[in-house]
Structures are given as structure tokens and as C-alpha cells.
mmCIF file of C-alpha atoms and ligand atoms in Angstrom:
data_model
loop_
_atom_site.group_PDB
_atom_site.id
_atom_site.type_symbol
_atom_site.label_atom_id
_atom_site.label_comp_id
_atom_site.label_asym_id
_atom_site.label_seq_id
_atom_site.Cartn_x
_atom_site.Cartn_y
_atom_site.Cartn_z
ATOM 1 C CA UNK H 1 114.247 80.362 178.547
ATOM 2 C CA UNK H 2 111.787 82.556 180.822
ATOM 3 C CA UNK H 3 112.725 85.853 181.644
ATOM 4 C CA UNK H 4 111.780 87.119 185.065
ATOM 5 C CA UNK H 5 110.982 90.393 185.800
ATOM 6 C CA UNK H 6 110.624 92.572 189.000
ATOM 7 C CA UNK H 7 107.304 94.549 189.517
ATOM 8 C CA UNK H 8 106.316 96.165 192.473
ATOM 9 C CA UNK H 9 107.397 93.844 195.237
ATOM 10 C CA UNK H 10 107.366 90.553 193.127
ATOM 11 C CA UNK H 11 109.778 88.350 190.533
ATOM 12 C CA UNK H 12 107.642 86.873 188.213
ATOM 13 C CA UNK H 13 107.565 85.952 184.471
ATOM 14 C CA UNK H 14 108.167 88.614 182.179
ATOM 15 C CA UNK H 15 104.962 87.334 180.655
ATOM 16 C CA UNK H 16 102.866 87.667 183.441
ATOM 17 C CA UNK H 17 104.382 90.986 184.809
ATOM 18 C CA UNK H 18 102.091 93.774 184.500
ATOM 19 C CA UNK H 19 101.366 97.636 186.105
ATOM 20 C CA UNK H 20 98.235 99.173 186.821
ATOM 21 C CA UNK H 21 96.882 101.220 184.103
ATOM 22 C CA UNK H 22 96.588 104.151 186.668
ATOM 23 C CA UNK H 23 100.077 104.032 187.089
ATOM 24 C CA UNK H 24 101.280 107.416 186.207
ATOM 25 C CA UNK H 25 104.280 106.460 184.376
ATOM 26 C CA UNK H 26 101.689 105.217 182.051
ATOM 27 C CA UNK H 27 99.379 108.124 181.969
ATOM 28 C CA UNK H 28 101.989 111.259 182.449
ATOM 29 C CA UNK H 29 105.314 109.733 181.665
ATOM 30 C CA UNK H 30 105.529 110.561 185.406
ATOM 31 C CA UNK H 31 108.959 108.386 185.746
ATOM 32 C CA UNK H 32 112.623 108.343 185.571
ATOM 33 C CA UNK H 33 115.045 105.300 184.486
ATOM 34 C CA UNK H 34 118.118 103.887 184.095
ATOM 35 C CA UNK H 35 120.056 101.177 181.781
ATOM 36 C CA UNK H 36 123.165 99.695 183.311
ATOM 37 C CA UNK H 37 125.158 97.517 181.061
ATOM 38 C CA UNK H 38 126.085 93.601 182.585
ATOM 39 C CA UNK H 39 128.888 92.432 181.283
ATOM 40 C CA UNK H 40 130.629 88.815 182.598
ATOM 41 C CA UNK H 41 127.672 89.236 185.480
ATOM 42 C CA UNK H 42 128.977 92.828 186.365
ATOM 43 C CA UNK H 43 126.370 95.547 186.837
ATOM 44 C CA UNK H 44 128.718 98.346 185.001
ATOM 45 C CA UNK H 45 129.824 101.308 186.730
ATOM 46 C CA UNK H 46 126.411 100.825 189.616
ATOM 47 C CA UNK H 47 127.643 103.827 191.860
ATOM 48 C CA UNK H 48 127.412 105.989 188.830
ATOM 49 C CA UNK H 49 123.715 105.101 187.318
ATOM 50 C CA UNK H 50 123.100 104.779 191.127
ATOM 51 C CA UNK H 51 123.990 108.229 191.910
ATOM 52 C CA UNK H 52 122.462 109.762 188.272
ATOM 53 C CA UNK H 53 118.648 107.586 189.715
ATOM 54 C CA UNK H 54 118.929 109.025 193.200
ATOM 55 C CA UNK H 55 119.623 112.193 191.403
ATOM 56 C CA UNK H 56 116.476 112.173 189.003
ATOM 57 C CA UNK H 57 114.000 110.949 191.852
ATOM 58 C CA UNK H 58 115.095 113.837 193.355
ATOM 59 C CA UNK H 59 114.568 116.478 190.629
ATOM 60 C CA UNK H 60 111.111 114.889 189.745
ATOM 61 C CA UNK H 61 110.594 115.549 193.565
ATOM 62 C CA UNK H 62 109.550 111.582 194.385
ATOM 63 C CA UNK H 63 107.908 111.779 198.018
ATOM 64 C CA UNK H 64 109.415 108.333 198.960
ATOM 65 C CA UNK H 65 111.884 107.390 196.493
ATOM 66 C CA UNK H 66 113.032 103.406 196.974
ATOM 67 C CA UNK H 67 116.427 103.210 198.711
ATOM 68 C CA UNK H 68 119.801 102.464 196.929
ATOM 69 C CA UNK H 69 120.211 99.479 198.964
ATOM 70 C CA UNK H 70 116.961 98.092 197.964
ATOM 71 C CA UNK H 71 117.541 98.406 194.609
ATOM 72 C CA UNK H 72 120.728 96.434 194.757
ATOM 73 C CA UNK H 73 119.216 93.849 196.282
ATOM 74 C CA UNK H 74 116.327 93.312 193.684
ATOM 75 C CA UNK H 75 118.877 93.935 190.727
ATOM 76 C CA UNK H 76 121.478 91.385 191.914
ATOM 77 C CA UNK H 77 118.434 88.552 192.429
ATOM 78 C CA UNK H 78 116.933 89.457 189.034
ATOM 79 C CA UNK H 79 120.106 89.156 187.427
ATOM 80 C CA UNK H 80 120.896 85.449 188.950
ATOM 81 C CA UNK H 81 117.309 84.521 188.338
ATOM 82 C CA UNK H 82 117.754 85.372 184.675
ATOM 83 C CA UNK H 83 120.927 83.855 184.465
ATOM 84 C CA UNK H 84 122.204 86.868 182.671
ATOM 85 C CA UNK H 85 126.068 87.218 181.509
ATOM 86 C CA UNK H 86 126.033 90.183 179.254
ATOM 87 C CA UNK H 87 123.063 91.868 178.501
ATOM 88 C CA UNK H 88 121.069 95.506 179.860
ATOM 89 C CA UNK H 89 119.423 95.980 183.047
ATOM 90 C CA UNK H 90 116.519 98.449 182.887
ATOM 91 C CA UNK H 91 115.002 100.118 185.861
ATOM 92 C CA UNK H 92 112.403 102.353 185.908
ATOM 93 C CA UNK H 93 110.885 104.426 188.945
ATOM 94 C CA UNK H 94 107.272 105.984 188.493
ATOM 95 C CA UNK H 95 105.532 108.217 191.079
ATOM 96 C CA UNK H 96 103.305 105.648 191.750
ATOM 97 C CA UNK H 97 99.624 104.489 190.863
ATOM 98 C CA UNK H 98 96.598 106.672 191.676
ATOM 99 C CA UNK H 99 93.603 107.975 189.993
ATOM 100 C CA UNK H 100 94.528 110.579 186.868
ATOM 101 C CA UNK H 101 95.195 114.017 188.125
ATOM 102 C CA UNK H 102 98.067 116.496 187.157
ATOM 103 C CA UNK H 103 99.004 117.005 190.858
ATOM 104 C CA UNK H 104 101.307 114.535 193.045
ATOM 105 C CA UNK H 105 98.811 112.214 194.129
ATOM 106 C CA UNK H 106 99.974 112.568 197.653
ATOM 107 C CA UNK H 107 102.991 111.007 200.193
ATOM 108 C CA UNK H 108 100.796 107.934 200.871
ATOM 109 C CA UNK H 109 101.412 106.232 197.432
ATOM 110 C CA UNK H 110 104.408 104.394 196.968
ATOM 111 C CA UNK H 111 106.658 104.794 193.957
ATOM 112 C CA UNK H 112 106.584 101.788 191.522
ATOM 113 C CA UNK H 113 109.549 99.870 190.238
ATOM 114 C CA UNK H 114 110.041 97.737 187.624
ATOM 115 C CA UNK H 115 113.041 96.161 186.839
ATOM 116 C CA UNK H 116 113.690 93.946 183.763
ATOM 117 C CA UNK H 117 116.939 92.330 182.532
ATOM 118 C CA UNK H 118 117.790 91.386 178.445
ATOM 119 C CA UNK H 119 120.342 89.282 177.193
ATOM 120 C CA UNK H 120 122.913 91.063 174.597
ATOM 121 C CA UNK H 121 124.411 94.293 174.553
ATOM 122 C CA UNK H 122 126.748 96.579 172.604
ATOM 123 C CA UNK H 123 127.431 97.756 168.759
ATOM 124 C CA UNK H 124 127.648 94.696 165.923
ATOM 125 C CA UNK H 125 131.431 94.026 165.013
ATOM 126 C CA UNK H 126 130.377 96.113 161.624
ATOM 127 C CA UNK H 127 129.791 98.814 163.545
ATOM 128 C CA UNK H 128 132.495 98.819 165.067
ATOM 129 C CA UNK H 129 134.997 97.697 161.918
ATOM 130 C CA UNK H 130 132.811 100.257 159.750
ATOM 131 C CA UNK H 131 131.870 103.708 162.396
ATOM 132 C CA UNK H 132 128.202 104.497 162.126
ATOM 133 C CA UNK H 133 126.286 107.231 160.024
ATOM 134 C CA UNK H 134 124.285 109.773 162.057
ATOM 135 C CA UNK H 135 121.205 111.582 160.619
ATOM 136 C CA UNK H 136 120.759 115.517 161.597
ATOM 137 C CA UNK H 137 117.558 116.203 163.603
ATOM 138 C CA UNK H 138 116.576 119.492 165.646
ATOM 139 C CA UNK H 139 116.345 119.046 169.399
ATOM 140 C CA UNK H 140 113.141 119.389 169.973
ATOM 141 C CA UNK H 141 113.127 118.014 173.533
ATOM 142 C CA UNK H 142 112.472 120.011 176.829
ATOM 143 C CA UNK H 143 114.136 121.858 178.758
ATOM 144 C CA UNK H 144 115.740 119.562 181.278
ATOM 145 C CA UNK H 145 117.269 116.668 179.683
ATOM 146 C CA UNK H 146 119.455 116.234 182.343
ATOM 147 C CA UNK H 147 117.028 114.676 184.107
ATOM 148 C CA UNK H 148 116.783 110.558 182.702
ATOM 149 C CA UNK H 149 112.941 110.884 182.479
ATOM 150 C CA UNK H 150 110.746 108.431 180.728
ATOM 151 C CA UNK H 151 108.900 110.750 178.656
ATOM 152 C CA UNK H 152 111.298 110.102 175.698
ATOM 153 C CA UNK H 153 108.888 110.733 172.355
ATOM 154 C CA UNK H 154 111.486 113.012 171.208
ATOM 155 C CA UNK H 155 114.014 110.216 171.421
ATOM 156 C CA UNK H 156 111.903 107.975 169.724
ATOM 157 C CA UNK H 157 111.021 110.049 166.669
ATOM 158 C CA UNK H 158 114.426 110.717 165.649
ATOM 159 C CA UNK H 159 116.283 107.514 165.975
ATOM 160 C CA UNK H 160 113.036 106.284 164.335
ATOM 161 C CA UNK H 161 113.789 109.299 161.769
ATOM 162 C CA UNK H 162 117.502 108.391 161.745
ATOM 163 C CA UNK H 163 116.748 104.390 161.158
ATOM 164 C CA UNK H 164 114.569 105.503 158.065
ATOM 165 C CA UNK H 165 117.631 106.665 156.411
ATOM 166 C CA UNK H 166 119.763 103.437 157.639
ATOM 167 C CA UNK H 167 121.561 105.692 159.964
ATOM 168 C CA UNK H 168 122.680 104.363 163.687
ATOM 169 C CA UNK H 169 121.425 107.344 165.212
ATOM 170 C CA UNK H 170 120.405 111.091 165.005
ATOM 171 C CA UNK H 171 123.071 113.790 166.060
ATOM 172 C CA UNK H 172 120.466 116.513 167.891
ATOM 173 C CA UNK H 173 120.649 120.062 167.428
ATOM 174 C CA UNK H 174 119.765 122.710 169.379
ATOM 175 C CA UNK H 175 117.496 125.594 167.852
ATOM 176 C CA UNK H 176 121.032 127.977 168.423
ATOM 177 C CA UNK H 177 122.785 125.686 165.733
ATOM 178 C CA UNK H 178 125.093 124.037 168.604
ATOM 179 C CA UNK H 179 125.239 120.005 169.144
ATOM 180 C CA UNK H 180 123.621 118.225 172.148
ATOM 181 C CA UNK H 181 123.808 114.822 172.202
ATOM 182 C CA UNK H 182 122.194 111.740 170.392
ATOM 183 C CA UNK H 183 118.874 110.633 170.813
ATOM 184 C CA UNK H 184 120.888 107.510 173.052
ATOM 185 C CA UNK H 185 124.176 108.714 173.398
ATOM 186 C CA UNK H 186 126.876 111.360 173.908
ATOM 187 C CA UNK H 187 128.731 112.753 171.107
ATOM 188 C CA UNK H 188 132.467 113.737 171.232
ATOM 189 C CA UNK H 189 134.876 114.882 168.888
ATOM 190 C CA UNK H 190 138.005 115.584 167.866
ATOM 191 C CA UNK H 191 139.729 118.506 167.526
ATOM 192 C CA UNK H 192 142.287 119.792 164.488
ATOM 193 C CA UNK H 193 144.924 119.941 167.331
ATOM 194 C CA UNK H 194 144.053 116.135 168.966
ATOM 195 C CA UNK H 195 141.767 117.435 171.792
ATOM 196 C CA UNK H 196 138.697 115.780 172.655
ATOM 197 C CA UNK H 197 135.848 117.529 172.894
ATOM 198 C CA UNK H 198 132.617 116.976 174.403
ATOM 199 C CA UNK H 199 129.722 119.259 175.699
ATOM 200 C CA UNK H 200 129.438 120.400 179.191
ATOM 201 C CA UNK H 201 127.270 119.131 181.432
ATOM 202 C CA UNK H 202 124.470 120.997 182.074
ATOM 203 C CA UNK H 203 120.531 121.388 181.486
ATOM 204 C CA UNK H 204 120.609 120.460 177.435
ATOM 205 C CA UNK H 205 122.715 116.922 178.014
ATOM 206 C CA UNK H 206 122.240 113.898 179.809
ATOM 207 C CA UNK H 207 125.198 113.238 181.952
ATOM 208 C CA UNK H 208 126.331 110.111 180.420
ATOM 209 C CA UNK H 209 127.925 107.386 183.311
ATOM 210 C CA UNK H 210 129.659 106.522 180.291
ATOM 211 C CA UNK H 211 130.866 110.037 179.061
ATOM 212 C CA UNK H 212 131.887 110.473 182.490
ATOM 213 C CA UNK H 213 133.943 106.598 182.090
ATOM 214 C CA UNK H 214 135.244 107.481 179.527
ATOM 215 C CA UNK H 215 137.010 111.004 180.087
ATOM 216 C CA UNK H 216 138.629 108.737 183.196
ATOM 217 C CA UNK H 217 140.081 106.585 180.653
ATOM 218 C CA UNK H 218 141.273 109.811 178.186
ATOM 219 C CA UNK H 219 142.749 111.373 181.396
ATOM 220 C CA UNK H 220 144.644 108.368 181.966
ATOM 221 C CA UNK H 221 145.878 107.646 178.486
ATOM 222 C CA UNK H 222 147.071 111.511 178.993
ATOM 223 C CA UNK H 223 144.546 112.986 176.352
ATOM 224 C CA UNK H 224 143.186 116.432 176.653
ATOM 225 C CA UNK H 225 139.210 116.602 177.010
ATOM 226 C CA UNK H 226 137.439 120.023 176.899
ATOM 227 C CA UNK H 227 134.121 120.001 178.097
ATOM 228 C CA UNK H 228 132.923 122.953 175.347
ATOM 229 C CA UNK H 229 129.646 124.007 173.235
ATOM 230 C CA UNK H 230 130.582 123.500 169.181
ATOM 231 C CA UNK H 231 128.233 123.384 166.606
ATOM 232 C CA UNK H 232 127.458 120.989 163.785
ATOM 233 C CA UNK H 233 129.655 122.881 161.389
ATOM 234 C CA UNK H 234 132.585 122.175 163.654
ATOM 235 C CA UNK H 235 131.279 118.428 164.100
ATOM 236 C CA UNK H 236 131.288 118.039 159.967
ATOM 237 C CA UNK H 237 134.711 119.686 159.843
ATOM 238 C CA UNK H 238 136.237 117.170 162.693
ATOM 239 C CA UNK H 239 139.243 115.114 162.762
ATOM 240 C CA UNK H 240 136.699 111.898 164.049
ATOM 241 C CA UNK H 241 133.975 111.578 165.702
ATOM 242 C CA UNK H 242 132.520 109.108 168.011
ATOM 243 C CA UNK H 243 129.579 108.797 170.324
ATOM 244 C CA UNK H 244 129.336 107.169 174.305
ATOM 245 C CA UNK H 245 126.417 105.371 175.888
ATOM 246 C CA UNK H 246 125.532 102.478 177.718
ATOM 247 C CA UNK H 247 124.485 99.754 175.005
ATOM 248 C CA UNK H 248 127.065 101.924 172.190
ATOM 249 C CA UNK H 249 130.176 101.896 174.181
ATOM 250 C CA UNK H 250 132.417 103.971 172.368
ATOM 251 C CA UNK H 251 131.214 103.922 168.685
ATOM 252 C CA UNK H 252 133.136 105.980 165.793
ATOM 253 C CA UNK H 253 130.688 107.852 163.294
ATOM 254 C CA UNK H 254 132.007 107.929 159.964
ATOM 255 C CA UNK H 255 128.731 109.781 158.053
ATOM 256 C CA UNK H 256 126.828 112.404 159.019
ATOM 257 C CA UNK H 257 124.151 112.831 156.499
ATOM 258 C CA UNK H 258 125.810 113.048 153.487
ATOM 259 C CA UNK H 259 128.919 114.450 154.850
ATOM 260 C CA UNK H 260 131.796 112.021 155.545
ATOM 261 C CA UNK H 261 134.138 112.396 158.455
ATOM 262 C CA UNK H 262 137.496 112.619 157.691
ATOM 263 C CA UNK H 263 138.991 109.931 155.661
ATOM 264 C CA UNK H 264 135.593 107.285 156.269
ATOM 265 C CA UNK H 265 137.189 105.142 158.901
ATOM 266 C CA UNK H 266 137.065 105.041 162.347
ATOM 267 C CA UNK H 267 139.460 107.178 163.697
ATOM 268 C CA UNK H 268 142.286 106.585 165.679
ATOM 269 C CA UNK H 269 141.874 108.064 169.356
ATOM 270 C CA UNK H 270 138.311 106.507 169.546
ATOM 271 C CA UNK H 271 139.526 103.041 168.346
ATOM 272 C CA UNK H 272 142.248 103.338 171.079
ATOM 273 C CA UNK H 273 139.011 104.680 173.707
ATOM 274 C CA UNK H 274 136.623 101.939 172.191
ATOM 275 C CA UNK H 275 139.934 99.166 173.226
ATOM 276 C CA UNK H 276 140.726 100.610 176.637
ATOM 277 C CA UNK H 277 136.606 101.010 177.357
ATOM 278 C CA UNK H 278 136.385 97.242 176.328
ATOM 279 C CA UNK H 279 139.396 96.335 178.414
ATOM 280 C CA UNK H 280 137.892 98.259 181.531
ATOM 281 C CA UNK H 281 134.623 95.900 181.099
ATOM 282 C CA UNK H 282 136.651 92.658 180.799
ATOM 283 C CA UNK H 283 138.563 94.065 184.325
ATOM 284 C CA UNK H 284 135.259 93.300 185.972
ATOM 285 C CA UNK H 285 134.566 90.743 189.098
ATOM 286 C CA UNK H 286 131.378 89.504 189.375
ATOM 287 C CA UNK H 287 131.358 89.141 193.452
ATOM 288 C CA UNK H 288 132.789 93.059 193.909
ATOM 289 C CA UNK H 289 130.895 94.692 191.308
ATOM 290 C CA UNK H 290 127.288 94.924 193.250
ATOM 291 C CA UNK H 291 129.272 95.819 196.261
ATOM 292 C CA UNK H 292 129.483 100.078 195.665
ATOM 293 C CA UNK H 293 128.389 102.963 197.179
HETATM 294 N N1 PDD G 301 120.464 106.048 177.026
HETATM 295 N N2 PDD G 301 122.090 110.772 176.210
HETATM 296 C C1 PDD G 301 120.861 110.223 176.154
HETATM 297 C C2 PDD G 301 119.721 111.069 175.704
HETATM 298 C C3 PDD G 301 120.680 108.876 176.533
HETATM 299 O O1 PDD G 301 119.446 108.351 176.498
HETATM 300 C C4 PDD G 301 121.797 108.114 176.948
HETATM 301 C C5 PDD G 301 121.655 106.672 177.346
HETATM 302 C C6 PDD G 301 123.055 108.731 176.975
HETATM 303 C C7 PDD G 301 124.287 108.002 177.431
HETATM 304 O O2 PDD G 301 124.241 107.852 178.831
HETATM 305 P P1 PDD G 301 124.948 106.603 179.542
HETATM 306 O O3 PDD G 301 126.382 106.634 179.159
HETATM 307 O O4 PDD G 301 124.762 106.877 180.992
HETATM 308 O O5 PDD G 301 124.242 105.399 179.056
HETATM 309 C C8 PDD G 301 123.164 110.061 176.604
HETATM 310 C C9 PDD G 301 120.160 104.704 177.429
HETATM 311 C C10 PDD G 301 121.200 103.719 177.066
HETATM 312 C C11 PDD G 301 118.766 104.337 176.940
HETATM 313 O O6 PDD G 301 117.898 105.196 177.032
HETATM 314 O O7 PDD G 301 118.536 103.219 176.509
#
């Protein structure tokens, strides 16, 4: 089937789509993102990766960022265009296409946006029957991860570093010996007492719109979360472990390099989180869901 994508003011075939190569996004990484997860048609918590992309244009300090509304608009066609069910939508801002120099090229040039769309999304049912193994990298990223940038090298090297090993994904560690996140994901555990516990937001983190989901979903299942630091040592020593995200859901780890969590099954509180976060997605209607903030 063709796949349409959105560049710039036009739908057209994902083949025949293209940027200019003096787009900075291109040359400086000059850009910020989102993925929102479609699911029965449903664009997944919008107001949220709405919010987080209004957020980031405004950090990176775009002169003339695109308007919410607008954005909407192209989503929703691209989405009926590409007949998409379940599947990722990707949408990516850049500052715009000018010739190469370090400064903001000026208020005159128009951000560019790309959207795409891609059919399938979430964990394999191994994943989910078995938990996932994590590889240990050092964070190595800068300093404001908080913002969802598209310079994501760091990313890339160590899930590519964590893949190597046949792990799902590689549990990042700051220089001070305390956990961020994955390279993709959010990482939670749980406590000797039954608490969850996840890291604050803040500079080192990307505020995950599904971290955020899914402490909604805790609070109403009347689990405790604490938003605190902990290190990997506490991480290796927890009663489970389980990461957030987008295209992961809520995924159990069961391996951390050689170290295995627990008893080597997916634990119990993020089975029960992985179930109510599925049953939250299958609560969606397709004609409400593009209608938020
Ligand atoms: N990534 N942390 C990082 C570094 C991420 O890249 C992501 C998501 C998350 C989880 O955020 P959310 O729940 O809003 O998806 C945390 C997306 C899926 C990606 O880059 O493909």
C-alpha cells in the first residue's frame, strides 16, 4: 500500500517526500519531535505530546512555531489517508531551511514539518510473556534532555550497544552513579515496601506522556509512586522493574546485564500497570480522540 507523508505544506508519497538539504534539522539537528501512539484510529493521549511539542519549540526558542490546531489538522488527514489503525505517528519540527550558519537564520524562515505515519506498534507478546533484558550504558547525553530534540546520537549508540548484546534496551547512567532513563523509555521500579518509584522530572529525563499516564493509572489503582533519584545498585536490588514509553507501553525488565531481577518474571504490579495501560488504549473513540486541548 503507499504511505503518504506530510512535508512542508504537501501530502505526498512517502517515496517522493523529501527536505531541502539546507534544512537545519539536517545540518545541526536543529529540531524537536514527537511519537504519538494510534491505536483503533486514536491519536494517544494528543493534549499531552501536544503540550510536551509546544513546550520544546519553545525551549529551542522557534521564531514561528506551527500552531496546535494546525497540526491536528494535518495529523488527522495523514492518518485517514494512510488508513492507519494502530501504528506511530512521528512529527518532527525543524527551525527551518536556510543557508549553514550557527545563528537562527532569522524570523522570516518558516519552521518545517514533517509528519509521517507507520503501521504497528508496541512490545512482541514475548516481550511481554518473557520482561526484557537491559544493557548498562553511561549517559553521555547533554545537558537538557528534557527537551525531545532530534539530535539523538547518544540514543542511537546505546540501544545500538544494547541490541549487540540481544538486550531490548540500555538502562542510562548518569556520571554520579544514579539512573536516568532508557535510551526510549522511562524506567520505574519497585520498592522492598511495594512503592513505585520513578525519577523526578527535571533537566536529566524526558518527561514521558506515558510516565505521566501511567502514574494516573497507579494513583487510581491506589499505589504509591515517589518521584525520587536511586541508583543502579538500588535498580539491581529491586522487587521488579519495568520501563514506560510510547511504542513500549509498560514493559517488565527481567535482566539487567547479567544480573536478574527478582525471581526472572515479570513482576506483578507492572503486569497489573501493563493490563490497565492496555485497557485505557482499548477505552479509546476514534471521533473524540483528535478533539483535545
Ligand atoms: N521516545 N525517554 C526518552 C529518551 C524517550 O526517547 C522516550 C520516548 C521516552 C518515553 O516518553 P513517552 O512516554 O512520551 O513516549 C522517555 C520515543 C518513543 C522515540 O523517540 O521514538
Amino acid at each position: 500500500m503507499t504511505r503518504f507523508a506530510y512535508v512542508n505544506g504537501r501530502y505526498e508519497t512517502q517515496s517522493a517526500a523529501s527536505v531541502s538539504i539546507e534544512d537545519r534539522g539536517y545540518q545541526f539537528a536543529d529540531g524537536v519531535y514527537e511519537v504519538v501512539a494510534l491505536w483503533n484510529g486514536c491519536p494517544i493521549d494528543l493534549l499531552g505530546h501536544m503540550d510536551r511539542l509546544e513546550r520544546s519549540m519553545a525551549e529551542v526558542q522557534f521564531p514561528n512555531p506551527p500552531s496546535r490546531m494546525a497540526l491536528k489538522v494535518i495529523a488527522r488527514e495523514l492518518v485517514r489517508l494512510n488508513r492507519i489503525r494502530t501504528g506511530i505517528l512521528y512529527i518532527q519540527i525543524n527551525r527551518g531551511a536556510a543557508p549553514r550558519n550557527h545563528p537562527f537564520p532569522g524570523d522570516h524562515i518558516n519552521c518545517s514539518v514533517v509528519m509521517t505515519v507507520r503501521h504497528g506498534l508496541g512490545p512482541s507478546d514475548t516481550e511481554i510473556e518473557n520482561g526484557v533484558a537491559l544493557k548498562v550504558e553511561e549517559d553521555q547525553r547533554w545537558r537538557r534532555r528534557d527537551i525531545k530534540t532530534i539530535g539523538l546520537l547518544p540514543n542511537v549508540l546505546t540501544k545500538q550497544a544494547a541490541k549487540s548484546v540481544g538486550a531490548f534496551e540500555a538502562l542510562l547512567v548518569n556520571p554520579d552513579g544514579t539512573v536516568t532513563e532508557a535510551s526510549a523509555a522511562n524506567v520505574w521500579l519497585v520498592d522492598a515496601g511495594g512503592d513505585l518509584v520513578t525519577r523526578p522530572l527535571g533537566l536529566d529525563i524526558l518527561g514521558g506522556i506515558t510516565r505521566a499516564r501511567v502514574m494516573a493509572l497507579a494513583a487510581d489503582a491506589g499505589r504509591k509512586v515517589r518521584e525520587a533519584t536511586f541508583t543502579l545498585d538500588q535498580v539491581l536490588a529491586a522487587r521488579e522493574v519495568f520501563l514506560t514509553g510510547t511504542t513500549t507501553f509498560v514493559l517488565p525488565v527481567t535482566k539487567i546485564d547479567h544480573t536478574v531481577i527478582a525471581n526472572g518474571h515479570p513482576g506483578e504490579i507492572a503486569c497489573d500497570l501493563r493490563d490497565r495501560y492496555q485497557a485505557f488504549l482499548n477505552a479509546h473513540e476514534p471521533d473524540t480522540s483528535w478533539h483535545v486541548g
